[in-house]
Coordinates of C-alpha atoms and ligand atoms in Angstrom, one line a residue:
M1 CA 16.9 24.8 -1.5
Q2 CA 15.3 27.7 -3.2
F3 CA 12.9 25.9 -5.5
T4 CA 11.7 28.9 -7.5
G5 CA 13.7 29.0 -10.7
A6 CA 15.8 26.0 -9.8
H7 CA 16.8 23.2 -12.2
I8 CA 16.0 19.7 -10.8
L9 CA 18.9 17.6 -11.9
S10 CA 19.9 15.3 -9.1
I11 CA 18.7 14.0 -5.8
D12 CA 22.0 15.5 -4.4
Q13 CA 20.2 18.9 -4.4
F14 CA 17.6 17.9 -1.8
S15 CA 17.6 18.1 1.9
Q16 CA 15.1 16.3 4.1
D17 CA 13.2 19.6 4.6
D18 CA 13.0 20.1 0.9
V19 CA 11.5 16.6 0.5
E20 CA 9.0 17.2 3.3
H21 CA 8.0 20.5 1.8
L22 CA 7.6 19.0 -1.7
F23 CA 5.4 16.2 -0.3
Q24 CA 3.1 18.6 1.5
V25 CA 2.6 20.4 -1.8
A26 CA 2.0 17.0 -3.5
D27 CA -0.7 16.2 -0.9
A28 CA -2.4 19.4 -1.7
M29 CA -2.5 18.5 -5.4
E30 CA -4.8 15.5 -4.8
P31 CA -8.2 17.2 -5.5
F32 CA -6.9 18.5 -8.8
A33 CA -5.4 15.1 -9.8
R34 CA -8.6 13.3 -9.1
R35 CA -10.6 16.1 -10.9
A36 CA -12.6 17.2 -7.9
L37 CA -11.4 20.7 -8.7
R38 CA -9.4 22.4 -11.4
T39 CA -6.9 25.2 -11.2
R40 CA -5.6 27.6 -13.9
V41 CA -2.6 28.8 -11.9
L42 CA -0.3 28.0 -14.8
D43 CA -2.7 29.3 -17.6
G44 CA -0.5 30.6 -20.4
A45 CA 2.7 28.8 -19.2
I46 CA 4.4 26.3 -21.6
L47 CA 6.2 23.1 -20.7
S48 CA 8.5 21.6 -23.3
N49 CA 8.8 17.9 -22.9
L50 CA 12.0 16.7 -24.7
F51 CA 12.1 13.0 -24.5
F52 CA 15.1 11.6 -26.5
E53 CA 14.5 8.1 -25.1
P54 CA 11.4 5.9 -24.9
S55 CA 9.0 6.8 -22.2
T56 CA 5.3 6.3 -21.4
R57 CA 4.5 7.3 -17.8
T58 CA 7.2 9.9 -17.2
R59 CA 6.5 11.9 -20.3
V60 CA 2.7 11.6 -20.1
S61 CA 2.6 12.3 -16.3
F62 CA 4.8 15.3 -16.6
G63 CA 2.5 16.5 -19.4
C64 CA -0.7 15.8 -17.4
A65 CA 0.7 17.3 -14.3
F66 CA 1.4 20.6 -16.2
N67 CA -2.1 20.5 -17.8
L68 CA -3.7 19.9 -14.5
L69 CA -2.2 23.2 -13.3
G70 CA -3.6 24.9 -16.3
G71 CA -0.5 25.0 -18.4
H72 CA 0.2 23.9 -22.0
V73 CA 2.6 21.2 -23.2
R74 CA 4.8 20.9 -26.3
E75 CA 6.3 17.5 -27.0
T76 CA 9.4 16.5 -28.8
T77 CA 10.0 12.7 -28.8
E78 CA 13.0 10.9 -30.3
I79 CA 16.3 12.3 -31.4
K80 CA 15.4 11.7 -35.0
A81 CA 12.5 14.2 -34.7
S82 CA 14.8 16.9 -33.4
S83 CA 17.6 19.0 -35.0
I84 CA 20.0 17.1 -32.7
S85 CA 19.9 14.5 -35.5
K86 CA 21.2 17.2 -37.9
G87 CA 24.2 17.8 -35.6
E88 CA 22.8 20.5 -33.4
S89 CA 24.5 20.8 -30.0
L90 CA 22.7 20.5 -26.7
Y91 CA 23.8 24.1 -26.1
D92 CA 22.0 25.4 -29.2
T93 CA 18.9 23.3 -28.6
A94 CA 18.7 24.5 -25.0
R95 CA 19.1 28.2 -26.1
V96 CA 16.3 27.8 -28.6
I97 CA 13.8 25.7 -26.7
S98 CA 14.2 27.7 -23.5
G99 CA 13.1 30.8 -25.5
Y100 CA 9.8 29.1 -26.3
S101 CA 9.0 27.6 -22.9
D102 CA 8.7 28.4 -19.2
I103 CA 10.1 25.1 -18.1
I104 CA 11.5 22.0 -19.7
A105 CA 11.4 18.3 -18.8
M106 CA 14.2 16.4 -20.6
R107 CA 15.2 12.7 -20.9
H108 CA 18.4 11.8 -22.8
P109 CA 20.5 8.6 -23.1
V110 CA 23.7 10.2 -22.0
A111 CA 24.6 10.6 -18.3
G112 CA 25.2 14.3 -17.5
S113 CA 23.5 15.5 -20.7
V114 CA 20.5 17.1 -19.0
E115 CA 22.9 19.1 -16.7
E116 CA 24.8 20.2 -19.8
F117 CA 21.6 21.3 -21.4
A118 CA 20.4 23.1 -18.3
R119 CA 23.6 25.2 -18.2
A120 CA 22.5 26.7 -21.5
S121 CA 18.8 26.9 -20.7
R122 CA 17.2 30.2 -19.7
V123 CA 14.4 28.4 -17.8
P124 CA 14.3 25.6 -15.2
V125 CA 15.0 22.1 -16.5
I126 CA 13.9 18.9 -14.8
N127 CA 15.9 15.8 -15.4
A128 CA 13.5 13.1 -16.5
G129 CA 16.3 10.5 -16.8
D130 CA 19.9 11.0 -18.1
G131 CA 21.2 7.6 -19.2
P132 CA 22.0 5.3 -16.3
A133 CA 22.8 8.2 -14.0
E134 CA 19.7 9.7 -12.3
H135 CA 15.9 10.0 -12.4
P136 CA 15.1 12.4 -9.5
S137 CA 11.4 12.8 -10.0
Q138 CA 10.9 9.0 -10.0
A139 CA 12.8 8.7 -6.7
L140 CA 10.6 11.4 -5.2
L141 CA 7.4 9.6 -6.3
D142 CA 8.8 6.3 -5.1
L143 CA 9.5 7.7 -1.6
Y144 CA 6.1 9.4 -1.5
T145 CA 4.6 6.0 -2.4
I146 CA 6.6 4.1 0.2
R147 CA 5.4 6.5 2.9
K148 CA 1.8 6.2 1.8
E149 CA 1.9 2.5 1.5
L150 CA 3.5 2.0 4.9
R151 CA 1.3 4.8 6.4
I152 CA 4.3 6.7 7.6
D153 CA 3.4 10.3 8.3
G154 CA 6.6 12.3 8.3
P155 CA 10.3 11.3 7.9
L156 CA 10.9 7.6 7.5
E157 CA 13.1 5.5 9.7
K158 CA 14.1 1.9 9.9
L159 CA 12.8 1.0 6.5
R160 CA 13.9 -2.4 5.2
I161 CA 14.0 -2.3 1.4
A162 CA 15.2 -4.9 -1.1
M163 CA 16.2 -3.5 -4.5
V164 CA 16.2 -6.2 -7.2
G165 CA 17.5 -6.5 -10.7
D166 CA 19.8 -4.3 -12.8
L167 CA 21.2 -2.1 -10.1
K168 CA 24.2 -1.1 -12.2
H169 CA 22.3 0.6 -15.0
G170 CA 19.0 1.4 -13.3
R171 CA 18.8 5.2 -12.7
T172 CA 15.7 4.9 -10.6
V173 CA 17.5 2.8 -7.9
H174 CA 20.5 5.2 -8.0
S175 CA 18.3 8.2 -7.3
L176 CA 16.2 6.3 -4.8
G177 CA 19.2 5.1 -2.9
K178 CA 20.6 8.6 -2.7
L179 CA 17.2 9.9 -1.5
L180 CA 16.8 7.3 1.2
C181 CA 20.2 8.5 2.5
L182 CA 18.5 11.5 3.9
Y183 CA 16.7 9.4 6.4
R184 CA 17.9 7.1 9.3
N185 CA 18.6 3.5 9.9
I186 CA 17.6 2.1 6.5
H187 CA 18.4 -1.5 5.8
F188 CA 19.2 -2.1 2.1
T189 CA 19.3 -5.5 0.5
L190 CA 20.7 -5.2 -3.0
V191 CA 19.8 -8.2 -5.1
S192 CA 21.5 -8.4 -8.5
P193 CA 23.8 -10.6 -10.6
R194 CA 27.4 -9.6 -9.5
E195 CA 28.0 -8.0 -12.9
L196 CA 25.0 -5.7 -12.4
A197 CA 25.6 -4.7 -8.8
M198 CA 24.8 -1.2 -7.5
P199 CA 27.7 1.2 -8.3
A200 CA 30.3 1.2 -5.5
Y201 CA 30.0 5.0 -5.0
I202 CA 26.4 4.6 -4.1
V203 CA 27.0 1.6 -1.8
D204 CA 29.8 3.6 -0.1
L205 CA 27.5 6.6 0.3
L206 CA 24.7 4.5 1.9
R207 CA 27.2 3.0 4.3
S208 CA 28.8 6.3 5.1
K209 CA 25.4 7.6 6.2
G210 CA 25.1 4.8 8.7
H211 CA 22.7 2.6 6.7
T212 CA 23.1 -1.2 6.6
V213 CA 23.7 -2.7 3.2
S214 CA 23.9 -6.3 2.2
E215 CA 24.5 -7.4 -1.3
T216 CA 23.4 -10.8 -2.6
D217 CA 22.6 -12.7 -5.8
S218 CA 20.0 -14.7 -4.1
M219 CA 16.4 -13.5 -4.5
E220 CA 15.1 -15.6 -1.7
A221 CA 17.7 -14.3 0.8
G222 CA 17.0 -10.8 -0.4
L223 CA 13.3 -10.9 0.1
H224 CA 13.6 -12.1 3.7
N225 CA 12.1 -9.7 6.2
C226 CA 11.8 -6.6 4.0
D227 CA 9.0 -4.0 4.2
T228 CA 9.3 -3.0 0.5
V229 CA 10.6 -4.9 -2.5
Y230 CA 11.6 -2.6 -5.4
L231 CA 12.0 -4.6 -8.6
T232 CA 13.7 -3.4 -11.8
R233 CA 13.9 -4.4 -15.4
I234 CA 17.2 -5.5 -17.0
Q235 CA 18.1 -2.2 -18.8
E236 CA 18.7 -3.8 -22.2
E237 CA 19.2 -0.5 -23.9
R238 CA 22.4 0.1 -21.8
F239 CA 24.1 -3.1 -23.0
V240 CA 26.5 -2.9 -26.0
N241 CA 25.9 -6.5 -26.7
Q242 CA 22.3 -7.7 -26.5
A243 CA 23.4 -11.3 -26.0
E244 CA 24.8 -10.1 -22.7
A245 CA 21.4 -8.7 -21.6
D246 CA 19.8 -12.0 -22.5
L247 CA 22.0 -13.7 -19.9
Y248 CA 20.4 -11.7 -17.1
R249 CA 16.7 -11.5 -18.2
G250 CA 14.5 -13.7 -16.0
R251 CA 17.2 -14.3 -13.4
F252 CA 15.1 -12.6 -10.7
R253 CA 11.4 -13.0 -10.7
L254 CA 8.6 -12.2 -8.2
N255 CA 5.4 -14.1 -8.6
Q256 CA 2.6 -15.1 -6.2
A257 CA 4.3 -18.3 -5.1
I258 CA 7.7 -16.7 -4.4
Y259 CA 6.0 -13.8 -2.6
T260 CA 4.0 -16.1 -0.3
Q261 CA 7.0 -18.3 0.4
H262 CA 9.6 -15.6 1.1
C263 CA 8.0 -12.2 1.8
K264 CA 6.5 -11.0 5.1
P265 CA 2.7 -10.5 4.7
N266 CA 2.0 -7.0 3.4
T267 CA 5.4 -6.5 1.9
V268 CA 4.9 -3.6 -0.5
I269 CA 5.7 -4.5 -4.1
M270 CA 7.1 -1.7 -6.2
H271 CA 8.5 -1.3 -9.7
P272 CA 9.2 2.0 -11.6
L273 CA 7.7 0.3 -14.7
P274 CA 7.7 -0.6 -17.5
R275 CA 7.8 -4.2 -16.3
D276 CA 9.2 -6.5 -19.0
S277 CA 6.3 -8.9 -19.4
R278 CA 7.9 -11.0 -22.1
A279 CA 8.1 -14.6 -21.1
E280 CA 11.9 -14.6 -21.0
A281 CA 12.0 -11.7 -18.5
N282 CA 8.8 -11.3 -16.5
E283 CA 10.5 -9.9 -13.4
L284 CA 7.0 -9.1 -11.9
D285 CA 4.4 -11.7 -12.7
N286 CA 0.8 -10.8 -13.7
D287 CA -0.4 -13.3 -11.1
L288 CA 0.3 -10.6 -8.5
N289 CA -2.0 -8.2 -10.3
Q290 CA -4.9 -8.6 -7.8
H291 CA -2.5 -8.5 -4.7
P292 CA -3.4 -5.7 -2.4
S293 CA 0.3 -5.0 -1.7
L294 CA 1.1 -4.5 -5.4
A295 CA 1.6 -0.7 -5.4
I296 CA 2.8 -0.2 -9.0
F297 CA -0.3 1.6 -10.2
R298 CA -0.6 3.7 -7.0
Q299 CA 3.0 4.6 -7.7
T300 CA 2.2 5.9 -11.2
D301 CA -0.8 7.8 -9.9
N302 CA 1.4 9.4 -7.2
G303 CA 3.8 10.5 -10.0
V304 CA 1.3 13.1 -11.1
L305 CA 1.0 14.6 -7.6
V306 CA 4.8 14.8 -7.2
R307 CA 5.3 16.3 -10.6
M308 CA 2.6 18.8 -10.1
A309 CA 4.4 19.8 -6.9
L310 CA 7.7 20.1 -8.7
F311 CA 6.2 22.4 -11.3
A312 CA 4.3 24.5 -8.7
L313 CA 7.4 25.0 -6.6
T314 CA 9.9 25.6 -9.4
L315 CA 7.6 28.1 -11.0
G316 CA 6.8 29.7 -7.7
V317 CA 3.1 29.2 -7.6
A318 CA 2.7 26.6 -4.8
D319 CA 0.9 29.1 -2.5
Q320 CA -1.3 30.5 -5.3
V321 CA -2.9 27.3 -6.6
A322 CA -6.0 27.7 -4.4
R323 CA -6.7 31.2 -5.7
H324 CA -7.4 29.9 -9.2
V325 CA -9.8 27.1 -8.4
E326 CA -13.0 26.1 -10.1
E327 CA -15.4 23.1 -9.9
V328 CA -14.9 20.5 -12.6
P329 CA -18.1 20.5 -14.9
W330 CA -17.5 17.2 -16.7
Y331 CA -18.0 13.7 -15.6
T332 CA -15.1 12.5 -13.4
A333 CA -14.4 8.9 -12.5
K334 CA -13.9 8.4 -8.8
R335 CA -10.5 6.9 -9.6
F336 CA -8.7 8.1 -6.5
R337 CA -11.4 7.8 -3.9
N338 CA -12.6 4.3 -4.9
P339 CA -9.8 2.7 -6.9
P340 CA -11.1 -0.2 -9.0
P341 CA -9.9 -3.7 -8.0
L342 CA -6.6 -4.3 -9.8
Ligands
NCD401 C1 12.4 3.9 -15.7 C2 13.4 4.7 -16.4 O1 13.1 5.2 -17.5 O2 14.5 4.8 -15.9 N1 11.1 4.1 -16.1 C3 10.4 5.2 -15.7 O3 10.8 6.3 -15.9 N2 9.3 4.9 -14.9 C4 12.7 2.4 -15.5 C5 13.0 1.6 -16.7 O4 12.9 2.0 -17.8 O5 13.2 0.4 -16.5

């Protein structure tokens, strides 16, 4: 794809070459993310972060990624803080905000809304999650993490991944499933209550690309022999009836004992976060916090690199970053070189 000026709305846009290119740019962002160097390549540029659904890491990491490239960030959070609550259309909001910004990252509860917004925008728009549909930047950082954790240098093959939890409403697993389709011979084990199964169109897509897919509602069977387990939260905000969400919370849990009993040693543990740590849910137990295979905070760190790469590519400065480099004068923690014990 031609990255410069493109909207990033869906994983469907990406080829394997695009992903490889993006990951090379993400690798080059590492000195800036760990504050060994700073760059002002986007000095003067403005990102508008429009987050009409709750978010911690996606919103803040998009913002930090832009700041780390030297750009400025404007935030709008919650529909009630925006004129959308006064009846303004997405079209009008897009026309207005795109006049104030160089690029926009947007999250909205309705599937397809970010695309609708992008059609009216005069600047690139990145989908930061549209309802249950897609979350492309999360899938890209997830794949980037899988490759780093499994020490795969280059396109991945023969991955065995278990996706666990609310696969019906989880936009991260929808996008990650589509993204993994670009590679070969992946074995997917989809673990969910039957009512929260992966949408059939995605399962069909995986099979049509030659991947093996098994679906189960047994966590133990699902964990057997995988390289990576990707846990998800029950997406309670997508249920009309909260009592229904309560039925599924806590159905699939990973803790130290279950990991030791059912997972191969070194199985990588991932979760897009937030994990629901309330007692009735607790799909990923704190007793795994010290486990070396728990990749969740490396995943969030990698999100900054991948989002920096998305900005550098869509704004056409990926090859100019090094021309605007300075030393960092302030104290910088060695967070990337020597990560503290979890
Ligand atoms: C996810 C999301 O918003 O889809 N979070 C995130 O962006 N890292 C997953 C979730 O909310 O469960």
